[in-house]
Coordinates of C-alpha atoms in Angstrom, one line a residue:
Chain A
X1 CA -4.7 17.9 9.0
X2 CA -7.9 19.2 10.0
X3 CA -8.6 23.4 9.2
X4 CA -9.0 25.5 12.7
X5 CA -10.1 28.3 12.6
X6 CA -9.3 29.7 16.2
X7 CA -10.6 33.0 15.7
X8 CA -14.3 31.6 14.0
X9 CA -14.3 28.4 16.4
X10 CA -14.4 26.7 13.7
X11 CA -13.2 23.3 12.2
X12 CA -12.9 21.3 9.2
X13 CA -11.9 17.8 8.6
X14 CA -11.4 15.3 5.5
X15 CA -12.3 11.9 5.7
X16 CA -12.0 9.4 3.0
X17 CA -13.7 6.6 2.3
X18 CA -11.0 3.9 0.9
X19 CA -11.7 0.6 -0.5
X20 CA -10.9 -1.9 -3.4
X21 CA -12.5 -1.3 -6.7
X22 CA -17.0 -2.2 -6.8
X23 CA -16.6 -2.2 -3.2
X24 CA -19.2 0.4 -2.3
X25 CA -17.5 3.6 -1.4
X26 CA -19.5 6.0 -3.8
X27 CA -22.9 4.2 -2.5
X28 CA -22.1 4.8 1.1
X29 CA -21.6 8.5 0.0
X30 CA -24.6 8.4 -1.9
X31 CA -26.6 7.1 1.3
X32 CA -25.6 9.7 3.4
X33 CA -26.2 12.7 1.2
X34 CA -29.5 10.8 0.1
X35 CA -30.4 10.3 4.1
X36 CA -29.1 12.8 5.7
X37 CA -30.1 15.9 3.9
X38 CA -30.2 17.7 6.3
X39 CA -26.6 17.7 7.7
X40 CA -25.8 18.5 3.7
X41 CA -24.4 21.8 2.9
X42 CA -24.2 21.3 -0.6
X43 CA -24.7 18.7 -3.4
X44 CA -22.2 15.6 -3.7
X45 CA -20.0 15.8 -6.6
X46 CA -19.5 12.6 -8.4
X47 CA -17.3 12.0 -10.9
X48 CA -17.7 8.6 -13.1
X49 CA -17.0 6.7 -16.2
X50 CA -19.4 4.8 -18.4
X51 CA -19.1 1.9 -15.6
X52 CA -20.3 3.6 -12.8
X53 CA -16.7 3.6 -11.7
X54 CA -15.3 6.6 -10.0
X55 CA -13.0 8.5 -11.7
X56 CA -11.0 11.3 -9.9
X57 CA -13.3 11.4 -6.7
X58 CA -16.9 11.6 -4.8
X59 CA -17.1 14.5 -2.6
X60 CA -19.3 15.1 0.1
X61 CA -19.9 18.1 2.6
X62 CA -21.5 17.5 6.0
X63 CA -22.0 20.1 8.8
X64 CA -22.1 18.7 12.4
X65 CA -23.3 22.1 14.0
X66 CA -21.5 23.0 17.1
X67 CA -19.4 20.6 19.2
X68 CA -17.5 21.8 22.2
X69 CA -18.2 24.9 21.2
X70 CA -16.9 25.0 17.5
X71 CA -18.8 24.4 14.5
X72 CA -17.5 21.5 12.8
X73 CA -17.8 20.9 9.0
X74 CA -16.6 17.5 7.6
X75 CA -15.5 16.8 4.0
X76 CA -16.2 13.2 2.6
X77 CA -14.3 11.9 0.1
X78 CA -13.8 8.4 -1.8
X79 CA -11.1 7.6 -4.0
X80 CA -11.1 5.8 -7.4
X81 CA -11.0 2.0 -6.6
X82 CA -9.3 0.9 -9.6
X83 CA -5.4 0.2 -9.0
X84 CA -4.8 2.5 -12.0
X85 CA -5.7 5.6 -10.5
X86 CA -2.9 5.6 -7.5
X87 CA -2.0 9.3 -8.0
X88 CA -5.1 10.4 -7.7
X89 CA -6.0 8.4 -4.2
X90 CA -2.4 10.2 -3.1
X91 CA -4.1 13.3 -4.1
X92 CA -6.7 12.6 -2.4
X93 CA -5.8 11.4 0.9
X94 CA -3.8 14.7 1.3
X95 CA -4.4 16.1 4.7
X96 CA -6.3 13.5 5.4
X97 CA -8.2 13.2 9.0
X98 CA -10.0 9.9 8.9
X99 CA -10.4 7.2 7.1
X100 CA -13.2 4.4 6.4
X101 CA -12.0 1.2 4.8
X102 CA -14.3 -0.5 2.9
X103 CA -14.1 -4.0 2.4
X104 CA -16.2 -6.1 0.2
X105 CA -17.5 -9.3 1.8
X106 CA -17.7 -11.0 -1.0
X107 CA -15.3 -14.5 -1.0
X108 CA -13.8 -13.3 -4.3
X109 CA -13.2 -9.6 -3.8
X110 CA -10.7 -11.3 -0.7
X111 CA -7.4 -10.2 -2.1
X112 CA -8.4 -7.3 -3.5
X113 CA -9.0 -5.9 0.1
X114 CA -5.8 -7.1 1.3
X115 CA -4.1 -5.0 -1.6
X116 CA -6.5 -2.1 -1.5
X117 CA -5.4 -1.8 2.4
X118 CA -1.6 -2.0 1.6
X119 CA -2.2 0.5 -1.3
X120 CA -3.6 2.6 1.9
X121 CA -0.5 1.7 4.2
X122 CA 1.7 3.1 1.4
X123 CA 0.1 6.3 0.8
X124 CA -0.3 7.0 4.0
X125 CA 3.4 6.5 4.8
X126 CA 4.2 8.8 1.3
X127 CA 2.5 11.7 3.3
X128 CA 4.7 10.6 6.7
X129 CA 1.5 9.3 8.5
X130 CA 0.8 6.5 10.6
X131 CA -1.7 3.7 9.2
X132 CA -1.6 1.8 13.1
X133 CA -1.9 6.1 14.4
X134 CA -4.8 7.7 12.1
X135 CA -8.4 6.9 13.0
X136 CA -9.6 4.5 11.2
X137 CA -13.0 2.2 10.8
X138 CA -13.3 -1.3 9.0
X139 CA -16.6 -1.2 7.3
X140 CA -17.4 -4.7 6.1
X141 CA -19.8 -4.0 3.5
X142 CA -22.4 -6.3 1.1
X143 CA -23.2 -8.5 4.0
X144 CA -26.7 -9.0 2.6
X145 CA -25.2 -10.8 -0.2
X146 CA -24.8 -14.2 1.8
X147 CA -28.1 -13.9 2.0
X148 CA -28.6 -14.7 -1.7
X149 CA -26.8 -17.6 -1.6
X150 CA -23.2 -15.6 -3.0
X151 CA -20.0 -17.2 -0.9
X152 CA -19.2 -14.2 1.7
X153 CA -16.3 -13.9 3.7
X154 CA -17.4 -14.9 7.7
X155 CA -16.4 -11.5 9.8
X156 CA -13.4 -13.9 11.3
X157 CA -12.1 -13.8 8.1
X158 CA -12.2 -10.0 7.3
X159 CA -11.0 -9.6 10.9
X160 CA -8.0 -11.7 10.9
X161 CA -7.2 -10.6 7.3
X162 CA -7.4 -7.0 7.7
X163 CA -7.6 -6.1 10.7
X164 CA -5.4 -8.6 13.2
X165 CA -2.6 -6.1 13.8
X166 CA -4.5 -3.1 13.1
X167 CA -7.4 -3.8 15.9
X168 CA -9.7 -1.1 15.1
X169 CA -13.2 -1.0 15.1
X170 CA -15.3 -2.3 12.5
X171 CA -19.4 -2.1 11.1
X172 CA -21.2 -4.5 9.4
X173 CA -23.1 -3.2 6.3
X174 CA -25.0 -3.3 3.1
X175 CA -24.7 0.2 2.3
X176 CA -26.9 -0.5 -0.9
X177 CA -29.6 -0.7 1.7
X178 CA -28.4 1.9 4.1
X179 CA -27.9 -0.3 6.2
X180 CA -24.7 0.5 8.6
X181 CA -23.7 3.1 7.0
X182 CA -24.8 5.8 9.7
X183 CA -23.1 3.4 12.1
X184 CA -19.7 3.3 10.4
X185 CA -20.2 7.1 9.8
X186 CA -20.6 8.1 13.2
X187 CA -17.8 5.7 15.1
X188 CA -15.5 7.2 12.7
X189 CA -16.2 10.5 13.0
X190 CA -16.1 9.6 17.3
X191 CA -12.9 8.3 16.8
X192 CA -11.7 11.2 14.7
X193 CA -13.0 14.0 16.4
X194 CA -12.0 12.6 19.4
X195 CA -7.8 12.4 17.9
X196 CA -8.3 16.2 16.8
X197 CA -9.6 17.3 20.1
X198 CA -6.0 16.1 21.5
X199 CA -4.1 17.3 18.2
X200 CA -5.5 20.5 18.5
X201 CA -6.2 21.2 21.9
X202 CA -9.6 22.2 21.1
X203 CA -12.2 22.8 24.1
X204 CA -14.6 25.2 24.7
Chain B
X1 CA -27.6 -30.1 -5.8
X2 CA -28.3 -31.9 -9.2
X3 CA -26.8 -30.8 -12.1
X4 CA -29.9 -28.2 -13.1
X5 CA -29.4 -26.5 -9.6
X6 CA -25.8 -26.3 -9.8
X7 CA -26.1 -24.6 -13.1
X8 CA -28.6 -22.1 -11.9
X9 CA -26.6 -21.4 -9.2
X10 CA -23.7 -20.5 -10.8
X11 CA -25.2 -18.4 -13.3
X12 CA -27.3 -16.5 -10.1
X13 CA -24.1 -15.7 -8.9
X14 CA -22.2 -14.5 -12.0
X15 CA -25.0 -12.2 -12.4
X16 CA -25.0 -10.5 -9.4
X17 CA -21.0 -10.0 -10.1
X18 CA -22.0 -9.0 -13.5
X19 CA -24.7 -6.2 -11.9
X20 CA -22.3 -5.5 -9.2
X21 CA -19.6 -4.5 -11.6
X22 CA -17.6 -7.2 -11.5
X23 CA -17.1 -8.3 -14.7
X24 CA -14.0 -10.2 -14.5
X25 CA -15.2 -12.6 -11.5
X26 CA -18.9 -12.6 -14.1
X27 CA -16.7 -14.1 -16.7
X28 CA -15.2 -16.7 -14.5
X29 CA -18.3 -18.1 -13.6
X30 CA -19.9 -18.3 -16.8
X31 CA -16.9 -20.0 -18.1
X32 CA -17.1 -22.4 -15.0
X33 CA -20.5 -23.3 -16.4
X34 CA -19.5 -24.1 -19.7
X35 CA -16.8 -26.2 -18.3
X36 CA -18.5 -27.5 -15.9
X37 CA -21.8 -28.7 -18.7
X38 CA -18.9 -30.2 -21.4
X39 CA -17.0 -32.3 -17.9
X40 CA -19.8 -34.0 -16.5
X41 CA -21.5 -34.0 -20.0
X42 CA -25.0 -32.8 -18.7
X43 CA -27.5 -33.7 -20.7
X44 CA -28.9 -31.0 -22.9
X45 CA -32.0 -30.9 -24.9
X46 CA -30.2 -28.4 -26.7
X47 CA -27.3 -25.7 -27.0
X48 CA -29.8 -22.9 -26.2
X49 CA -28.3 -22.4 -23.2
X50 CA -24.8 -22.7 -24.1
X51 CA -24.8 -19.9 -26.8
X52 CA -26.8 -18.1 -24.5
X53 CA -24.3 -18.3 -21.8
X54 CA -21.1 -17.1 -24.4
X55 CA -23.5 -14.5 -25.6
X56 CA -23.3 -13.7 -22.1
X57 CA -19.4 -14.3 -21.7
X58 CA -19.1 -11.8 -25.2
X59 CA -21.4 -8.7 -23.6
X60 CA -18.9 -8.9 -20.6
X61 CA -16.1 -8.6 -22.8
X62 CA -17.2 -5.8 -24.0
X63 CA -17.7 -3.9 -20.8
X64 CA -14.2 -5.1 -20.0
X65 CA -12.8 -3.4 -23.0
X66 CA -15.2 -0.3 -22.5
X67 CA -13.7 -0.1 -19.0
X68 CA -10.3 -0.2 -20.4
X69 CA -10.9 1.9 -23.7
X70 CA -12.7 4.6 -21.6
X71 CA -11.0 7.7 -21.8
X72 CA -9.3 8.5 -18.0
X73 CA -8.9 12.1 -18.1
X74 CA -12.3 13.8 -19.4
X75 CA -12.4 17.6 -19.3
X76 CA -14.6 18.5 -16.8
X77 CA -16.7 21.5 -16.4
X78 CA -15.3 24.6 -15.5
X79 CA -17.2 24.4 -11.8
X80 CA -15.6 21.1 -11.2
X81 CA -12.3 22.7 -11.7
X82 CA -12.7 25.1 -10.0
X83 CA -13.7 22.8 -7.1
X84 CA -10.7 20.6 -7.6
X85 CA -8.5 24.1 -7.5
X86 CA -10.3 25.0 -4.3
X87 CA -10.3 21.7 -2.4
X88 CA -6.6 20.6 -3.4
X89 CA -5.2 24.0 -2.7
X90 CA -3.8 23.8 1.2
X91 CA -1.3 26.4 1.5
X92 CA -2.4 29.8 3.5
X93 CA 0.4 31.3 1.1
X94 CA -2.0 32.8 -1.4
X95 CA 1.0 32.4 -4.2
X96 CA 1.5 28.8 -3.0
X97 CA -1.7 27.7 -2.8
X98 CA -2.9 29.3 -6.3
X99 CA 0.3 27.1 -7.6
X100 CA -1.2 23.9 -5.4
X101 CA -4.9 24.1 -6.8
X102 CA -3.6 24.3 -10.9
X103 CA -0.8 21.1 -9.7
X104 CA -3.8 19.5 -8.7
X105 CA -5.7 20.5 -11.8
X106 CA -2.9 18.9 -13.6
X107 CA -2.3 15.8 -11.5
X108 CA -6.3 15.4 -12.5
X109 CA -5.5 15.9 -16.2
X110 CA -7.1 19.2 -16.7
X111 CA -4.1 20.2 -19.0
X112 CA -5.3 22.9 -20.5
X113 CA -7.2 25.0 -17.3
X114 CA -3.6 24.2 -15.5
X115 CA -1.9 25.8 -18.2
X116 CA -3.8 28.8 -18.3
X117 CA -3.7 29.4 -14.2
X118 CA 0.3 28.8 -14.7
X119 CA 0.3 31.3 -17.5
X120 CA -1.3 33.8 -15.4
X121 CA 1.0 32.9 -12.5
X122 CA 3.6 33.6 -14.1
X123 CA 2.4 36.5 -15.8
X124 CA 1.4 38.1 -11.8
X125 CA 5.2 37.0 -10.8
X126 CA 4.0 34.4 -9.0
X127 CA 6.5 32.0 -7.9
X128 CA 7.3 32.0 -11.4
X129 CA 10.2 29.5 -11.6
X130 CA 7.6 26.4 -10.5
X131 CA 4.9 27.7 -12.3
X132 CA 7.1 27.9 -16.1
X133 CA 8.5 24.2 -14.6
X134 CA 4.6 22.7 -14.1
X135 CA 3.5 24.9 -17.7
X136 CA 6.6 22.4 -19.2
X137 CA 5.5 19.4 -17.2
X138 CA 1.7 19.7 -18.8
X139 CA 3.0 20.2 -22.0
X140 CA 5.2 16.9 -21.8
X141 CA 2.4 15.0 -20.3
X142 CA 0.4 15.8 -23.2
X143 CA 2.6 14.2 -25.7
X144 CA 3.3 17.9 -26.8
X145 CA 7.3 18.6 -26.4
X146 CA 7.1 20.7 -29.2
X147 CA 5.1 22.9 -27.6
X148 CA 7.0 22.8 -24.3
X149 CA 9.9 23.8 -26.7
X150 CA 8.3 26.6 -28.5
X151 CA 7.2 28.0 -24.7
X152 CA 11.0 27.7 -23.7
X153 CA 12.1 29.9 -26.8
X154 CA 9.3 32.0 -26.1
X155 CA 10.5 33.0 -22.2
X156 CA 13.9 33.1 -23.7
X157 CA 13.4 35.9 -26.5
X158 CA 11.0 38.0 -24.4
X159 CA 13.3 37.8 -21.2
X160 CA 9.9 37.0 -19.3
X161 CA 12.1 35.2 -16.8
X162 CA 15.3 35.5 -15.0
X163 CA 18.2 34.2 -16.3
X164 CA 19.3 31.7 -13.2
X165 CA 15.4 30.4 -13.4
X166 CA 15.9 30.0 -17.3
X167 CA 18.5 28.2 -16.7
X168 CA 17.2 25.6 -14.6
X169 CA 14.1 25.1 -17.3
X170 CA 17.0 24.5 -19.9
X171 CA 18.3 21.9 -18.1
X172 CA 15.0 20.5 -17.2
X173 CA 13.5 20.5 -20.6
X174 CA 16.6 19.0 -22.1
X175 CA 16.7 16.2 -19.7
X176 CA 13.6 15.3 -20.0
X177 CA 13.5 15.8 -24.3
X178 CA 17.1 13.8 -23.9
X179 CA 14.8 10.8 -22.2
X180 CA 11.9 11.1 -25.2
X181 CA 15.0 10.7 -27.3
X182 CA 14.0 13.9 -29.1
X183 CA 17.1 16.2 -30.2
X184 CA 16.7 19.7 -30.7
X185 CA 19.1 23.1 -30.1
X186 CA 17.7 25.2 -27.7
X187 CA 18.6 28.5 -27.2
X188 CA 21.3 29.2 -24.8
X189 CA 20.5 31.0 -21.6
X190 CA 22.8 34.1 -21.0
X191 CA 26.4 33.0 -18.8
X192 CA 26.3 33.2 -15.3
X193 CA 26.6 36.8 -14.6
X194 CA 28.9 37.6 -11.8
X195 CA 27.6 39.3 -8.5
X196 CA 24.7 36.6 -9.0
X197 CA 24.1 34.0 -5.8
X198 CA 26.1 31.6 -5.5
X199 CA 23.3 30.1 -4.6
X200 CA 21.7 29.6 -7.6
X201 CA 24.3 27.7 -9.6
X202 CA 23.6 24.9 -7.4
X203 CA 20.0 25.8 -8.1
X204 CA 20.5 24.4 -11.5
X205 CA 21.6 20.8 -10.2
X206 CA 18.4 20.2 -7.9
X207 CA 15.1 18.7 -9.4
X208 CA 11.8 19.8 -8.0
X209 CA 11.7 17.1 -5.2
X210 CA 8.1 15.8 -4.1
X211 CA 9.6 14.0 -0.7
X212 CA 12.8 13.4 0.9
X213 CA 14.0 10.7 3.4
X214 CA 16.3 12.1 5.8
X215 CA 18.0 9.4 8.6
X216 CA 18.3 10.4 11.8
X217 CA 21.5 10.8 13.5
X218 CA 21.0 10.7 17.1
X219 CA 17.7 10.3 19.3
X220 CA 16.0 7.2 20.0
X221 CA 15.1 6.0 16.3
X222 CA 18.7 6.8 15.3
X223 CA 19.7 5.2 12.2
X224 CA 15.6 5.3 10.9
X225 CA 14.8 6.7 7.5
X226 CA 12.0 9.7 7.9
X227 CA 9.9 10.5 5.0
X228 CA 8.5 14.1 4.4
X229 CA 6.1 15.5 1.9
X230 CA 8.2 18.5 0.3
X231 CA 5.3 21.8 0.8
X232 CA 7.3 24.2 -0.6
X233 CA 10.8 24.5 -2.7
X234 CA 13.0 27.2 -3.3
X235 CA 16.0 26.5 -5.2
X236 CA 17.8 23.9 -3.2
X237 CA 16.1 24.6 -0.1
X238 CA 13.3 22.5 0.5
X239 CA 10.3 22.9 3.3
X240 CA 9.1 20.5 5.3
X241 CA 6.2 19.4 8.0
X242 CA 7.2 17.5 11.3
X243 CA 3.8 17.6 12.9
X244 CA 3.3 18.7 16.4
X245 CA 3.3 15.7 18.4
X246 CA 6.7 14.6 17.1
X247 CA 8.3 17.5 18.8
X248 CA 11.0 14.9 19.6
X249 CA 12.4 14.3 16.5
X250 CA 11.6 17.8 15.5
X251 CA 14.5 18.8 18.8
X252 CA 16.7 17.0 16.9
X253 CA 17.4 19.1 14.0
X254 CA 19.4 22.3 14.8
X255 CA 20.0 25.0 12.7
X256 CA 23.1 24.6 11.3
X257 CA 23.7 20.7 11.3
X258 CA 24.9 18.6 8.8
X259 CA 22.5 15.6 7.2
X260 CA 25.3 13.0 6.0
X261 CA 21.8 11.4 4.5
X262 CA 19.2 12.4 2.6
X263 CA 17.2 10.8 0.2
X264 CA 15.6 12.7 -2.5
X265 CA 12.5 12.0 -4.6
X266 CA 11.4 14.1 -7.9
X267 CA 9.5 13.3 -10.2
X268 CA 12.5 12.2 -12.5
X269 CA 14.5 10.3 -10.4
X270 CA 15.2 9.5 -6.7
X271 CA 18.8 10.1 -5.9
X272 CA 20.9 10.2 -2.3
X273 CA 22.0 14.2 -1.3
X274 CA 23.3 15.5 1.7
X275 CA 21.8 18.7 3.5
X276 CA 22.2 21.3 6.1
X277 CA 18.9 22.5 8.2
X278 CA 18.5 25.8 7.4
X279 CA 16.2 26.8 10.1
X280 CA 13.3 25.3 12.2
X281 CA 10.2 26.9 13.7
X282 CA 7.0 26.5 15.4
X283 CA 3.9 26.9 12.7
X284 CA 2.1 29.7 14.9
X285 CA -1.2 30.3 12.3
X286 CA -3.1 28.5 9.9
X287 CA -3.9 24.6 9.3
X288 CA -0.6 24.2 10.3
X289 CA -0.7 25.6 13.5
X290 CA 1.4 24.0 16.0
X291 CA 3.6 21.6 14.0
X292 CA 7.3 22.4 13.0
X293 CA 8.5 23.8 9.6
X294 CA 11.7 22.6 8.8
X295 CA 14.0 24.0 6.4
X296 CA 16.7 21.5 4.8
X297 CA 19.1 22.9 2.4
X298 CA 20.2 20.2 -0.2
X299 CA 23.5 20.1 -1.1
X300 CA 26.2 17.9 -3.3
X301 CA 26.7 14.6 -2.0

């Protein structure tokens, strides 16, 4: 749950970015601290292996300057994709506000984002939340890999997969390129600042 | 597609799995190149590009076993810690959230930097009993009981703690030495000395619960099973969050009432309980504010 500061006016949120393993949650992080410098209040912190694989965690700080009167700060996380590491994406996903799934287009990374999202069903219901309640944001990512001839999954596909009960908004991206990663940002951080402003009654 | 173009698609795409990261899908499709050359015997001039392709299957397997091999839990440096500490920490409860940032240190495998902050915990009086219980926890997740053993003796001999919390760590740390079928003689904790609470002799029968699952008696969902995050745990009594906007569920617990069914989760073991809610109230500060802290009291089934 978010931090309010009633006294300061102002707020802090978490989101995490969640996905299967290689699906392209530390690059998404990397393109928004790359591009948008200036919203940065500090360097990201990346922790990998050998492989380029996350370890523990990416984290991110973004301020939003004032909305509604409050100063808003946003924390970004991603979690280790690997199924090993499933304590630490509990850890993680503590007090979590919002959440970006990442899915990998790609035809043979399909069940691994059908597990990847259960994995996030669970832990969200470990810490009594509500995966059909929190925001959340489908970002289908590596779309520019059809485009090399590599067998994608058609957006149907993802949607009915993932997201047929769920029914939440999704992107379309390449975040290697940047592309659609400012979009997924920004319509979850809508939808998520948008659930706080009711949770917490916040207004000017 | 002839046979050429097939090939050269095939190994476009198990590069781009291989540069991606995806080893094991990589690996597939090289194999389904070898296969698919020796089934439709294609015509080679000669094996060139069949070792080249296992050369290519054997530097995969070695990132596979790199991945595998690497180590999970490096030590990081001390600003990382302390970040972890900071950013895993949640509590308001200065105490509490000093003992939430060095869990977390743990839970990330910084062993040593979480025993040092439980050390000092304890050292400040700092909800001592959970501190001395995550010092033994480190030391038994680092394949070091012996050390979790000498710790015990030590707390023992120098009286650092109190005897009902020694107690508990006795029966902890034999448990969990019982399970690593390790036998030693630990040293006995002084008897129960009268005119102490009650309350702690039932101390010593409840583990350090992460969550419970309580089912609701009466409203609406009647009959459901509600999970909760355990935030803070005294003894037997255990705190919980019902957030704000479940104020309905929240109605339901009185002070006073009986839980014929609650479902407890620790670390060791999940087991069924029963429990009494010790109190209820409105969160009126913090990152909290707003939602409903709810006090259960376990007790014997």
């Amino acid at each position: 749950m978010a931090v309010f500061n009633v006294r300061e006016r102002v707020i802090e949120c978490k989101l995490v970015f969640y996905g299967p393993g290689r699906c392209g949650k530390t690059t998404n992080l990397e393109y928004i601290y790359k591009a948008g410098k200036k919203y940065t209040t500090s360097d990201m912190v990346s922790i990998d292996t050998k492989g380029d694989r996350t370890l523990f965690f990416d984290f991110l700080p973004i301020g939003l300057g004032k909305i509604k009167g409050c100063e808003v700060t946003v924390q970004l996380y991603t979690v280790p994709g690997q199924q090993k590491y499933s304590s630490t994406r509990k850890m993680v996903l503590k007090n979590v506000d919002g959440v970006v799934f990442v899915a990998d287009s790609l035809e043979v990374r399909r069940k691994a984002n059908v597990i990847s999202l259960k994995d996030l069903q669970q832990n969200l219901a470990e810490q009594n939340m509500n995966i059909f309640k929190i925001p959340l944001i489908f970002q289908y990512n590596k779309r520019d890999l059809g485009a090399e001839g590599l067998p994608i999954l058609p957006i149907e596909v993802m949607e009915k997969d993932l997201n047929g009960k769920l029914k939440v908004p999704y992107c379309e991206a390449s975040a290697l390129k940047g592309d659609g990663v400012g979009a997924t940002l920004k319509k979850c951080l809508a939808l998520t600042l948008s659930h706080l402003q009711k949770e917490l009654q916040w207004s000017r | 597609m002839s046979a050429k173009e097939h090939i050269q698609s095939l190994l476009k795409e198990a590069e781009i799995y291989r540069s991606q990261g995806l080893f094991d899908q990589s690996k597939e499709k090289y194999i389904e190149i070898l296969e698919y050359i020796e089934k439709n015997k294609v015509a080679l001039k000669d094996n060139k590009i069949i070792d080249a392709i296992k050369e290519k299957i054997r530097e995969v397997d070695e990132k596979l076993t790199e991945i595998e091999e690497s180590t999970d839990t490096p030590e990081l440096a001390q600003e990382v810690q302390s970040l972890i500490s900071n950013l895993f920490s949640f509590s308001k409860n200065k105490d509490t959230a000093a003992i939430e940032g060095a869990v977390a240190m743990a839970k990330f495998g910084q062993y040593e930097k979480a025993l040092e902050e439980f050390e000092m915990l304890i050292n400040e009086g700092a909800l001592p009993l959970m501190a001395a219980m995550n010092m033994l926890r480190c030391h038994l997740s680092l394949a070091t009981p012996e050390a979790a053993i000498t710790q015990f003796k030590r707390w023992v001999s120098r009286d650092e703690l109190g005897q009902g919390d020694l107690r508990y760590l006795r029966n902890f740390i034999s448990d969990q030495l019982e399970k690593r079928g390790i036998k030693t003689e630990l040293p006995q904790v002084g008897e129960i000395i009268s005119g102490e609470k009650k309350t702690e002799e039932v101390d010593e029968g409840v583990l350090d619960l992460s969550s419970i699952g309580i089912e609701l008696e009466s409203g609406p969902r009647q009959g459901d099973m509600v999970e909760f995050d355990v935030t803070f745990q005294s003894g037997n009594t255990v705190s919980v969050i019902i957030p704000s906007k479940q104020k309905d569920m929240a109605d339901l617990f009185k002070p006073g009432s009986q839980l014929s069914k609650v479902q407890c989760c620790s670390a060791l073991a999940v087991f069924n309980s029963c429990g009494q809610v010790a109190g209820i109230s409105k969160i009126e500060s913090g990152p909290n504010r707003g939602n409903y802290s709810l006090d259960i009291t376990i007790t014997e089934e």
